[in-house]
């Protein structure tokens, strides 16, 4: 009835990130199957219901969700636990969402609390990248910085 009062949800923030990743064209966006699965998880729904009460926008809510996913899977990898290929890929893609949010701070309408959530998820994403970096990636990065 009063659709103009409808709050923004973290689906909108995820859609922003998906569109940005598609424009870049490096394949970092979530597949439709993965997107459908993620948005139906209890964690996603819980954060979507609670983020505004925490003083954060939908972007901060997405940062919170991303940090939970990437942080949990990172912990499992560090502890030597078995991580399925799908979960590993999910962590990889959510880490790119985290980094996109961190790199987009200046262009997003954010609250002060969003900044803390986004900076936190950016740090967790960097830890993931450090944890999962392959020797080939190390060599590539060294060559890039040597130029």
PDB file of N, CA and C in Angstrom, residues 8-99:
ATOM      1  N   UNK A   8      14.963  -0.056   2.179  1.00  0.00           N
ATOM      2  CA  UNK A   8      15.913  -0.701   1.286  1.00  0.00           C
ATOM      3  C   UNK A   8      16.409  -1.962   1.979  1.00  0.00           C
ATOM      4  N   UNK A   9      16.614  -2.994   1.191  1.00  0.00           N
ATOM      5  CA  UNK A   9      17.099  -4.242   1.777  1.00  0.00           C
ATOM      6  C   UNK A   9      18.459  -4.598   1.192  1.00  0.00           C
ATOM      7  N   UNK A  10      19.074  -5.608   1.777  1.00  0.00           N
ATOM      8  CA  UNK A  10      20.429  -5.925   1.321  1.00  0.00           C
ATOM      9  C   UNK A  10      20.429  -6.563  -0.066  1.00  0.00           C
ATOM     10  N   UNK A  11      19.270  -7.013  -0.531  1.00  0.00           N
ATOM     11  CA  UNK A  11      19.179  -7.465  -1.918  1.00  0.00           C
ATOM     12  C   UNK A  11      19.533  -6.331  -2.880  1.00  0.00           C
ATOM     13  N   UNK A  12      19.111  -5.106  -2.563  1.00  0.00           N
ATOM     14  CA  UNK A  12      19.424  -3.959  -3.427  1.00  0.00           C
ATOM     15  C   UNK A  12      20.925  -3.695  -3.455  1.00  0.00           C
ATOM     16  N   UNK A  13      21.565  -3.803  -2.310  1.00  0.00           N
ATOM     17  CA  UNK A  13      23.015  -3.600  -2.256  1.00  0.00           C
ATOM     18  C   UNK A  13      23.734  -4.702  -3.031  1.00  0.00           C
ATOM     19  N   UNK A  14      23.259  -5.926  -2.900  1.00  0.00           N
ATOM     20  CA  UNK A  14      23.861  -7.037  -3.633  1.00  0.00           C
ATOM     21  C   UNK A  14      23.654  -6.865  -5.134  1.00  0.00           C
ATOM     22  N   UNK A  15      22.490  -6.372  -5.517  1.00  0.00           N
ATOM     23  CA  UNK A  15      22.217  -6.110  -6.938  1.00  0.00           C
ATOM     24  C   UNK A  15      23.192  -5.059  -7.481  1.00  0.00           C
ATOM     25  N   UNK A  16      23.454  -4.010  -6.701  1.00  0.00           N
ATOM     26  CA  UNK A  16      24.430  -2.986  -7.094  1.00  0.00           C
ATOM     27  C   UNK A  16      25.786  -3.637  -7.372  1.00  0.00           C
ATOM     28  N   UNK A  17      26.219  -4.503  -6.461  1.00  0.00           N
ATOM     29  CA  UNK A  17      27.518  -5.161  -6.611  1.00  0.00           C
ATOM     30  C   UNK A  17      27.518  -6.103  -7.812  1.00  0.00           C
ATOM     31  N   UNK A  18      26.433  -6.840  -7.989  1.00  0.00           N
ATOM     32  CA  UNK A  18      26.324  -7.751  -9.121  1.00  0.00           C
ATOM     33  C   UNK A  18      26.444  -6.991 -10.447  1.00  0.00           C
ATOM     34  N   UNK A  19      25.719  -5.874 -10.556  1.00  0.00           N
ATOM     35  CA  UNK A  19      25.757  -5.080 -11.787  1.00  0.00           C
ATOM     36  C   UNK A  19      27.154  -4.537 -12.041  1.00  0.00           C
ATOM     37  N   UNK A  20      27.815  -4.087 -11.003  1.00  0.00           N
ATOM     38  CA  UNK A  20      29.176  -3.566 -11.150  1.00  0.00           C
ATOM     39  C   UNK A  20      30.126  -4.680 -11.620  1.00  0.00           C
ATOM     40  N   UNK A  21      30.032  -5.839 -11.012  1.00  0.00           N
ATOM     41  CA  UNK A  21      30.899  -6.953 -11.402  1.00  0.00           C
ATOM     42  C   UNK A  21      30.622  -7.408 -12.830  1.00  0.00           C
ATOM     43  N   UNK A  22      29.373  -7.384 -13.256  1.00  0.00           N
ATOM     44  CA  UNK A  22      29.045  -7.761 -14.638  1.00  0.00           C
ATOM     45  C   UNK A  22      29.652  -6.771 -15.629  1.00  0.00           C
ATOM     46  N   UNK A  23      29.629  -5.482 -15.294  1.00  0.00           N
ATOM     47  CA  UNK A  23      30.218  -4.466 -16.171  1.00  0.00           C
ATOM     48  C   UNK A  23      31.714  -4.669 -16.322  1.00  0.00           C
ATOM     49  N   UNK A  24      32.374  -5.044 -15.241  1.00  0.00           N
ATOM     50  CA  UNK A  24      33.820  -5.278 -15.286  1.00  0.00           C
ATOM     51  C   UNK A  24      34.124  -6.479 -16.167  1.00  0.00           C
ATOM     52  N   UNK A  25      33.301  -7.507 -16.082  1.00  0.00           N
ATOM     53  CA  UNK A  25      33.426  -8.660 -16.962  1.00  0.00           C
ATOM     54  C   UNK A  25      34.491  -9.670 -16.591  1.00  0.00           C
ATOM     55  N   UNK A  26      34.873  -9.747 -15.325  1.00  0.00           N
ATOM     56  CA  UNK A  26      35.888 -10.712 -14.903  1.00  0.00           C
ATOM     57  C   UNK A  26      35.281 -11.974 -14.295  1.00  0.00           C
ATOM     58  N   UNK A  27      33.966 -12.074 -14.296  1.00  0.00           N
ATOM     59  CA  UNK A  27      33.300 -13.259 -13.768  1.00  0.00           C
ATOM     60  C   UNK A  27      33.218 -13.307 -12.257  1.00  0.00           C
ATOM     61  N   UNK A  28      33.319 -12.167 -11.588  1.00  0.00           N
ATOM     62  CA  UNK A  28      33.278 -12.161 -10.126  1.00  0.00           C
ATOM     63  C   UNK A  28      31.867 -12.085  -9.554  1.00  0.00           C
ATOM     64  N   UNK A  29      30.871 -11.907 -10.422  1.00  0.00           N
ATOM     65  CA  UNK A  29      29.501 -11.875  -9.911  1.00  0.00           C
ATOM     66  C   UNK A  29      29.055 -13.289  -9.548  1.00  0.00           C
ATOM     67  N   UNK A  30      28.097 -13.361  -8.650  1.00  0.00           N
ATOM     68  CA  UNK A  30      27.526 -14.647  -8.258  1.00  0.00           C
ATOM     69  C   UNK A  30      26.665 -15.169  -9.396  1.00  0.00           C
ATOM     70  N   UNK A  31      26.694 -16.481  -9.624  1.00  0.00           N
ATOM     71  CA  UNK A  31      25.788 -17.080 -10.608  1.00  0.00           C
ATOM     72  C   UNK A  31      24.364 -16.912 -10.085  1.00  0.00           C
ATOM     73  N   UNK A  32      23.394 -17.049 -10.977  1.00  0.00           N
ATOM     74  CA  UNK A  32      22.002 -16.915 -10.549  1.00  0.00           C
ATOM     75  C   UNK A  32      21.660 -17.973  -9.505  1.00  0.00           C
ATOM     76  N   UNK A  33      22.170 -19.181  -9.679  1.00  0.00           N
ATOM     77  CA  UNK A  33      21.925 -20.254  -8.714  1.00  0.00           C
ATOM     78  C   UNK A  33      22.505 -19.900  -7.344  1.00  0.00           C
ATOM     79  N   UNK A  34      23.734 -19.371  -7.344  1.00  0.00           N
ATOM     80  CA  UNK A  34      24.378 -19.000  -6.087  1.00  0.00           C
ATOM     81  C   UNK A  34      23.659 -17.807  -5.446  1.00  0.00           C
ATOM     82  N   UNK A  35      23.246 -16.861  -6.259  1.00  0.00           N
ATOM     83  CA  UNK A  35      22.516 -15.697  -5.763  1.00  0.00           C
ATOM     84  C   UNK A  35      21.200 -16.116  -5.116  1.00  0.00           C
ATOM     85  N   UNK A  36      20.477 -17.011  -5.776  1.00  0.00           N
ATOM     86  CA  UNK A  36      19.209 -17.506  -5.216  1.00  0.00           C
ATOM     87  C   UNK A  36      19.448 -18.220  -3.898  1.00  0.00           C
ATOM     88  N   UNK A  37      20.497 -19.033  -3.839  1.00  0.00           N
ATOM     89  CA  UNK A  37      20.809 -19.786  -2.624  1.00  0.00           C
ATOM     90  C   UNK A  37      21.176 -18.835  -1.486  1.00  0.00           C
ATOM     91  N   UNK A  38      22.039 -17.882  -1.764  1.00  0.00           N
ATOM     92  CA  UNK A  38      22.514 -16.947  -0.735  1.00  0.00           C
ATOM     93  C   UNK A  38      21.370 -16.150  -0.138  1.00  0.00           C
ATOM     94  N   UNK A  39      20.503 -15.638  -0.983  1.00  0.00           N
ATOM     95  CA  UNK A  39      19.429 -14.767  -0.497  1.00  0.00           C
ATOM     96  C   UNK A  39      18.344 -15.536   0.253  1.00  0.00           C
ATOM     97  N   UNK A  40      18.384 -16.856   0.215  1.00  0.00           N
ATOM     98  CA  UNK A  40      17.404 -17.661   0.947  1.00  0.00           C
ATOM     99  C   UNK A  40      17.956 -18.242   2.248  1.00  0.00           C
ATOM    100  N   UNK A  41      19.228 -17.950   2.555  1.00  0.00           N
ATOM    101  CA  UNK A  41      19.801 -18.497   3.786  1.00  0.00           C
ATOM    102  C   UNK A  41      19.222 -17.792   5.010  1.00  0.00           C
ATOM    103  N   UNK A  42      19.146 -18.501   6.128  1.00  0.00           N
ATOM    104  CA  UNK A  42      18.673 -17.861   7.363  1.00  0.00           C
ATOM    105  C   UNK A  42      19.555 -16.665   7.763  1.00  0.00           C
ATOM    106  N   UNK A  43      20.871 -16.758   7.538  1.00  0.00           N
ATOM    107  CA  UNK A  43      21.758 -15.650   7.893  1.00  0.00           C
ATOM    108  C   UNK A  43      21.423 -14.400   7.086  1.00  0.00           C
ATOM    109  N   UNK A  44      21.232 -14.552   5.795  1.00  0.00           N
ATOM    110  CA  UNK A  44      20.902 -13.417   4.938  1.00  0.00           C
ATOM    111  C   UNK A  44      19.590 -12.774   5.395  1.00  0.00           C
ATOM    112  N   UNK A  45      18.590 -13.606   5.631  1.00  0.00           N
ATOM    113  CA  UNK A  45      17.280 -13.095   6.052  1.00  0.00           C
ATOM    114  C   UNK A  45      17.352 -12.422   7.420  1.00  0.00           C
ATOM    115  N   UNK A  46      18.131 -13.007   8.327  1.00  0.00           N
ATOM    116  CA  UNK A  46      18.283 -12.427   9.660  1.00  0.00           C
ATOM    117  C   UNK A  46      18.943 -11.046   9.593  1.00  0.00           C
ATOM    118  N   UNK A  47      20.028 -10.949   8.847  1.00  0.00           N
ATOM    119  CA  UNK A  47      20.715  -9.660   8.725  1.00  0.00           C
ATOM    120  C   UNK A  47      19.832  -8.661   8.001  1.00  0.00           C
ATOM    121  N   UNK A  48      19.107  -9.116   6.990  1.00  0.00           N
ATOM    122  CA  UNK A  48      18.207  -8.223   6.259  1.00  0.00           C
ATOM    123  C   UNK A  48      17.128  -7.653   7.177  1.00  0.00           C
ATOM    124  N   UNK A  49      16.695  -8.418   8.139  1.00  0.00           N
ATOM    125  CA  UNK A  49      15.670  -7.950   9.087  1.00  0.00           C
ATOM    126  C   UNK A  49      16.238  -7.049  10.177  1.00  0.00           C
ATOM    127  N   UNK A  50      17.528  -7.170  10.464  1.00  0.00           N
ATOM    128  CA  UNK A  50      18.104  -6.480  11.622  1.00  0.00           C
ATOM    129  C   UNK A  50      19.021  -5.302  11.306  1.00  0.00           C
ATOM    130  N   UNK A  51      19.506  -5.160  10.085  1.00  0.00           N
ATOM    131  CA  UNK A  51      20.552  -4.167   9.828  1.00  0.00           C
ATOM    132  C   UNK A  51      20.134  -2.744  10.152  1.00  0.00           C
ATOM    133  N   UNK A  52      18.920  -2.357   9.826  1.00  0.00           N
ATOM    134  CA  UNK A  52      18.527  -0.960  10.053  1.00  0.00           C
ATOM    135  C   UNK A  52      18.465  -0.634  11.542  1.00  0.00           C
ATOM    136  N   UNK A  53      18.130  -1.608  12.365  1.00  0.00           N
ATOM    137  CA  UNK A  53      18.115  -1.407  13.813  1.00  0.00           C
ATOM    138  C   UNK A  53      19.507  -1.249  14.404  1.00  0.00           C
ATOM    139  N   UNK A  54      20.518  -1.598  13.626  1.00  0.00           N
ATOM    140  CA  UNK A  54      21.905  -1.484  14.064  1.00  0.00           C
ATOM    141  C   UNK A  54      22.513  -0.149  13.617  1.00  0.00           C
ATOM    142  N   UNK A  55      21.709   0.679  12.955  1.00  0.00           N
ATOM    143  CA  UNK A  55      22.198   1.982  12.500  1.00  0.00           C
ATOM    144  C   UNK A  55      23.028   1.913  11.233  1.00  0.00           C
ATOM    145  N   UNK A  56      22.822   0.848  10.455  1.00  0.00           N
ATOM    146  CA  UNK A  56      23.551   0.732   9.197  1.00  0.00           C
ATOM    147  C   UNK A  56      22.571   0.666   8.026  1.00  0.00           C
ATOM    148  N   UNK A  57      23.051   1.067   6.871  1.00  0.00           N
ATOM    149  CA  UNK A  57      22.224   1.020   5.660  1.00  0.00           C
ATOM    150  C   UNK A  57      22.285  -0.384   5.061  1.00  0.00           C
ATOM    151  N   UNK A  58      21.613  -0.535   3.950  1.00  0.00           N
ATOM    152  CA  UNK A  58      21.629  -1.828   3.267  1.00  0.00           C
ATOM    153  C   UNK A  58      23.035  -2.205   2.791  1.00  0.00           C
ATOM    154  N   UNK A  59      23.875  -1.206   2.517  1.00  0.00           N
ATOM    155  CA  UNK A  59      25.265  -1.506   2.150  1.00  0.00           C
ATOM    156  C   UNK A  59      26.038  -2.044   3.359  1.00  0.00           C
ATOM    157  N   UNK A  60      25.808  -1.461   4.505  1.00  0.00           N
ATOM    158  CA  UNK A  60      26.426  -1.967   5.729  1.00  0.00           C
ATOM    159  C   UNK A  60      25.915  -3.357   6.069  1.00  0.00           C
ATOM    160  N   UNK A  61      24.631  -3.604   5.807  1.00  0.00           N
ATOM    161  CA  UNK A  61      24.063  -4.934   6.019  1.00  0.00           C
ATOM    162  C   UNK A  61      24.718  -5.975   5.121  1.00  0.00           C
ATOM    163  N   UNK A  62      24.951  -5.611   3.872  1.00  0.00           N
ATOM    164  CA  UNK A  62      25.629  -6.523   2.954  1.00  0.00           C
ATOM    165  C   UNK A  62      27.075  -6.748   3.399  1.00  0.00           C
ATOM    166  N   UNK A  63      27.728  -5.700   3.871  1.00  0.00           N
ATOM    167  CA  UNK A  63      29.098  -5.842   4.387  1.00  0.00           C
ATOM    168  C   UNK A  63      29.112  -6.804   5.567  1.00  0.00           C
ATOM    169  N   UNK A  64      28.147  -6.671   6.448  1.00  0.00           N
ATOM    170  CA  UNK A  64      28.022  -7.558   7.605  1.00  0.00           C
ATOM    171  C   UNK A  64      27.859  -9.008   7.141  1.00  0.00           C
ATOM    172  N   UNK A  65      26.942  -9.220   6.193  1.00  0.00           N
ATOM    173  CA  UNK A  65      26.721 -10.564   5.667  1.00  0.00           C
ATOM    174  C   UNK A  65      27.998 -11.116   5.027  1.00  0.00           C
ATOM    175  N   UNK A  66      28.645 -10.312   4.209  1.00  0.00           N
ATOM    176  CA  UNK A  66      29.870 -10.753   3.538  1.00  0.00           C
ATOM    177  C   UNK A  66      30.949 -11.135   4.535  1.00  0.00           C
ATOM    178  N   UNK A  67      31.110 -10.320   5.575  1.00  0.00           N
ATOM    179  CA  UNK A  67      32.148 -10.622   6.563  1.00  0.00           C
ATOM    180  C   UNK A  67      31.842 -11.918   7.301  1.00  0.00           C
ATOM    181  N   UNK A  68      30.576 -12.202   7.552  1.00  0.00           N
ATOM    182  CA  UNK A  68      30.203 -13.456   8.212  1.00  0.00           C
ATOM    183  C   UNK A  68      30.540 -14.656   7.325  1.00  0.00           C
ATOM    184  N   UNK A  69      30.196 -14.571   6.056  1.00  0.00           N
ATOM    185  CA  UNK A  69      30.449 -15.679   5.130  1.00  0.00           C
ATOM    186  C   UNK A  69      31.951 -15.890   4.946  1.00  0.00           C
ATOM    187  N   UNK A  70      32.654 -14.835   4.565  1.00  0.00           N
ATOM    188  CA  UNK A  70      34.090 -14.968   4.278  1.00  0.00           C
ATOM    189  C   UNK A  70      34.856 -15.335   5.548  1.00  0.00           C
ATOM    190  N   UNK A  71      34.499 -14.730   6.666  1.00  0.00           N
ATOM    191  CA  UNK A  71      35.174 -15.026   7.924  1.00  0.00           C
ATOM    192  C   UNK A  71      34.997 -16.462   8.362  1.00  0.00           C
ATOM    193  N   UNK A  72      33.783 -16.986   8.227  1.00  0.00           N
ATOM    194  CA  UNK A  72      33.502 -18.372   8.620  1.00  0.00           C
ATOM    195  C   UNK A  72      34.275 -19.364   7.749  1.00  0.00           C
ATOM    196  N   UNK A  73      34.261 -19.138   6.439  1.00  0.00           N
ATOM    197  CA  UNK A  73      34.947 -20.063   5.541  1.00  0.00           C
ATOM    198  C   UNK A  73      36.461 -19.928   5.691  1.00  0.00           C
ATOM    199  N   UNK A  74      36.955 -18.729   5.915  1.00  0.00           N
ATOM    200  CA  UNK A  74      38.392 -18.537   6.173  1.00  0.00           C
ATOM    201  C   UNK A  74      38.828 -19.325   7.400  1.00  0.00           C
ATOM    202  N   UNK A  75      38.034 -19.252   8.439  1.00  0.00           N
ATOM    203  CA  UNK A  75      38.348 -19.982   9.675  1.00  0.00           C
ATOM    204  C   UNK A  75      38.422 -21.479   9.404  1.00  0.00           C
ATOM    205  N   UNK A  76      37.488 -21.987   8.632  1.00  0.00           N
ATOM    206  CA  UNK A  76      37.482 -23.409   8.302  1.00  0.00           C
ATOM    207  C   UNK A  76      38.741 -23.806   7.525  1.00  0.00           C
ATOM    208  N   UNK A  77      39.148 -22.965   6.571  1.00  0.00           N
ATOM    209  CA  UNK A  77      40.353 -23.240   5.784  1.00  0.00           C
ATOM    210  C   UNK A  77      41.582 -23.225   6.689  1.00  0.00           C
ATOM    211  N   UNK A  78      41.691 -22.205   7.543  1.00  0.00           N
ATOM    212  CA  UNK A  78      42.835 -22.106   8.463  1.00  0.00           C
ATOM    213  C   UNK A  78      42.934 -23.305   9.388  1.00  0.00           C
ATOM    214  N   UNK A  79      41.783 -23.825   9.812  1.00  0.00           N
ATOM    215  CA  UNK A  79      41.762 -24.958  10.733  1.00  0.00           C
ATOM    216  C   UNK A  79      41.901 -26.296  10.018  1.00  0.00           C
ATOM    217  N   UNK A  80      42.054 -26.255   8.692  1.00  0.00           N
ATOM    218  CA  UNK A  80      42.246 -27.480   7.929  1.00  0.00           C
ATOM    219  C   UNK A  80      40.976 -28.287   7.712  1.00  0.00           C
ATOM    220  N   UNK A  81      39.830 -27.668   7.947  1.00  0.00           N
ATOM    221  CA  UNK A  81      38.563 -28.365   7.737  1.00  0.00           C
ATOM    222  C   UNK A  81      38.269 -28.477   6.247  1.00  0.00           C
ATOM    223  N   UNK A  82      37.522 -29.482   5.899  1.00  0.00           N
ATOM    224  CA  UNK A  82      37.108 -29.681   4.510  1.00  0.00           C
ATOM    225  C   UNK A  82      36.130 -28.563   4.122  1.00  0.00           C
ATOM    226  N   UNK A  83      36.392 -27.904   3.008  1.00  0.00           N
ATOM    227  CA  UNK A  83      35.519 -26.851   2.496  1.00  0.00           C
ATOM    228  C   UNK A  83      35.143 -27.242   1.071  1.00  0.00           C
ATOM    229  N   UNK A  84      33.860 -27.334   0.812  1.00  0.00           N
ATOM    230  CA  UNK A  84      33.416 -27.731  -0.527  1.00  0.00           C
ATOM    231  C   UNK A  84      33.825 -26.670  -1.551  1.00  0.00           C
ATOM    232  N   UNK A  85      33.887 -27.103  -2.792  1.00  0.00           N
ATOM    233  CA  UNK A  85      34.246 -26.190  -3.876  1.00  0.00           C
ATOM    234  C   UNK A  85      33.244 -25.040  -3.972  1.00  0.00           C
ATOM    235  N   UNK A  86      31.960 -25.347  -3.770  1.00  0.00           N
ATOM    236  CA  UNK A  86      30.924 -24.307  -3.839  1.00  0.00           C
ATOM    237  C   UNK A  86      31.109 -23.262  -2.731  1.00  0.00           C
ATOM    238  N   UNK A  87      31.423 -23.717  -1.525  1.00  0.00           N
ATOM    239  CA  UNK A  87      31.620 -22.783  -0.413  1.00  0.00           C
ATOM    240  C   UNK A  87      32.879 -21.950  -0.620  1.00  0.00           C
ATOM    241  N   UNK A  88      33.920 -22.558  -1.144  1.00  0.00           N
ATOM    242  CA  UNK A  88      35.163 -21.846  -1.450  1.00  0.00           C
ATOM    243  C   UNK A  88      34.876 -20.754  -2.480  1.00  0.00           C
ATOM    244  N   UNK A  89      34.139 -21.109  -3.520  1.00  0.00           N
ATOM    245  CA  UNK A  89      33.779 -20.142  -4.560  1.00  0.00           C
ATOM    246  C   UNK A  89      32.902 -19.035  -3.992  1.00  0.00           C
ATOM    247  N   UNK A  90      31.975 -19.390  -3.112  1.00  0.00           N
ATOM    248  CA  UNK A  90      31.132 -18.385  -2.475  1.00  0.00           C
ATOM    249  C   UNK A  90      31.985 -17.396  -1.681  1.00  0.00           C
ATOM    250  N   UNK A  91      32.935 -17.905  -0.909  1.00  0.00           N
ATOM    251  CA  UNK A  91      33.807 -17.018  -0.137  1.00  0.00           C
ATOM    252  C   UNK A  91      34.598 -16.101  -1.071  1.00  0.00           C
ATOM    253  N   UNK A  92      35.084 -16.649  -2.158  1.00  0.00           N
ATOM    254  CA  UNK A  92      35.846 -15.860  -3.132  1.00  0.00           C
ATOM    255  C   UNK A  92      34.992 -14.722  -3.693  1.00  0.00           C
ATOM    256  N   UNK A  93      33.777 -15.039  -4.072  1.00  0.00           N
ATOM    257  CA  UNK A  93      32.903 -14.029  -4.672  1.00  0.00           C
ATOM    258  C   UNK A  93      32.423 -13.008  -3.638  1.00  0.00           C
ATOM    259  N   UNK A  94      32.144 -13.468  -2.421  1.00  0.00           N
ATOM    260  CA  UNK A  94      31.729 -12.523  -1.382  1.00  0.00           C
ATOM    261  C   UNK A  94      32.905 -11.640  -0.958  1.00  0.00           C
ATOM    262  N   UNK A  95      34.124 -12.149  -1.057  1.00  0.00           N
ATOM    263  CA  UNK A  95      35.293 -11.306  -0.781  1.00  0.00           C
ATOM    264  C   UNK A  95      35.385 -10.181  -1.813  1.00  0.00           C
ATOM    265  N   UNK A  96      35.040 -10.474  -3.067  1.00  0.00           N
ATOM    266  CA  UNK A  96      35.057  -9.412  -4.078  1.00  0.00           C
ATOM    267  C   UNK A  96      33.948  -8.393  -3.819  1.00  0.00           C
ATOM    268  N   UNK A  97      32.816  -8.855  -3.285  1.00  0.00           N
ATOM    269  CA  UNK A  97      31.748  -7.927  -2.888  1.00  0.00           C
ATOM    270  C   UNK A  97      32.275  -7.011  -1.782  1.00  0.00           C
ATOM    271  N   UNK A  98      32.956  -7.607  -0.810  1.00  0.00           N
ATOM    272  CA  UNK A  98      33.522  -6.830   0.302  1.00  0.00           C
ATOM    273  C   UNK A  98      34.479  -5.765  -0.200  1.00  0.00           C
ATOM    274  N   UNK A  99      35.364  -6.156  -1.095  1.00  0.00           N
ATOM    275  CA  UNK A  99      36.348  -5.206  -1.615  1.00  0.00           C
ATOM    276  C   UNK A  99      35.690  -4.130  -2.465  1.00  0.00           C
TER     277      UNK A  99
END
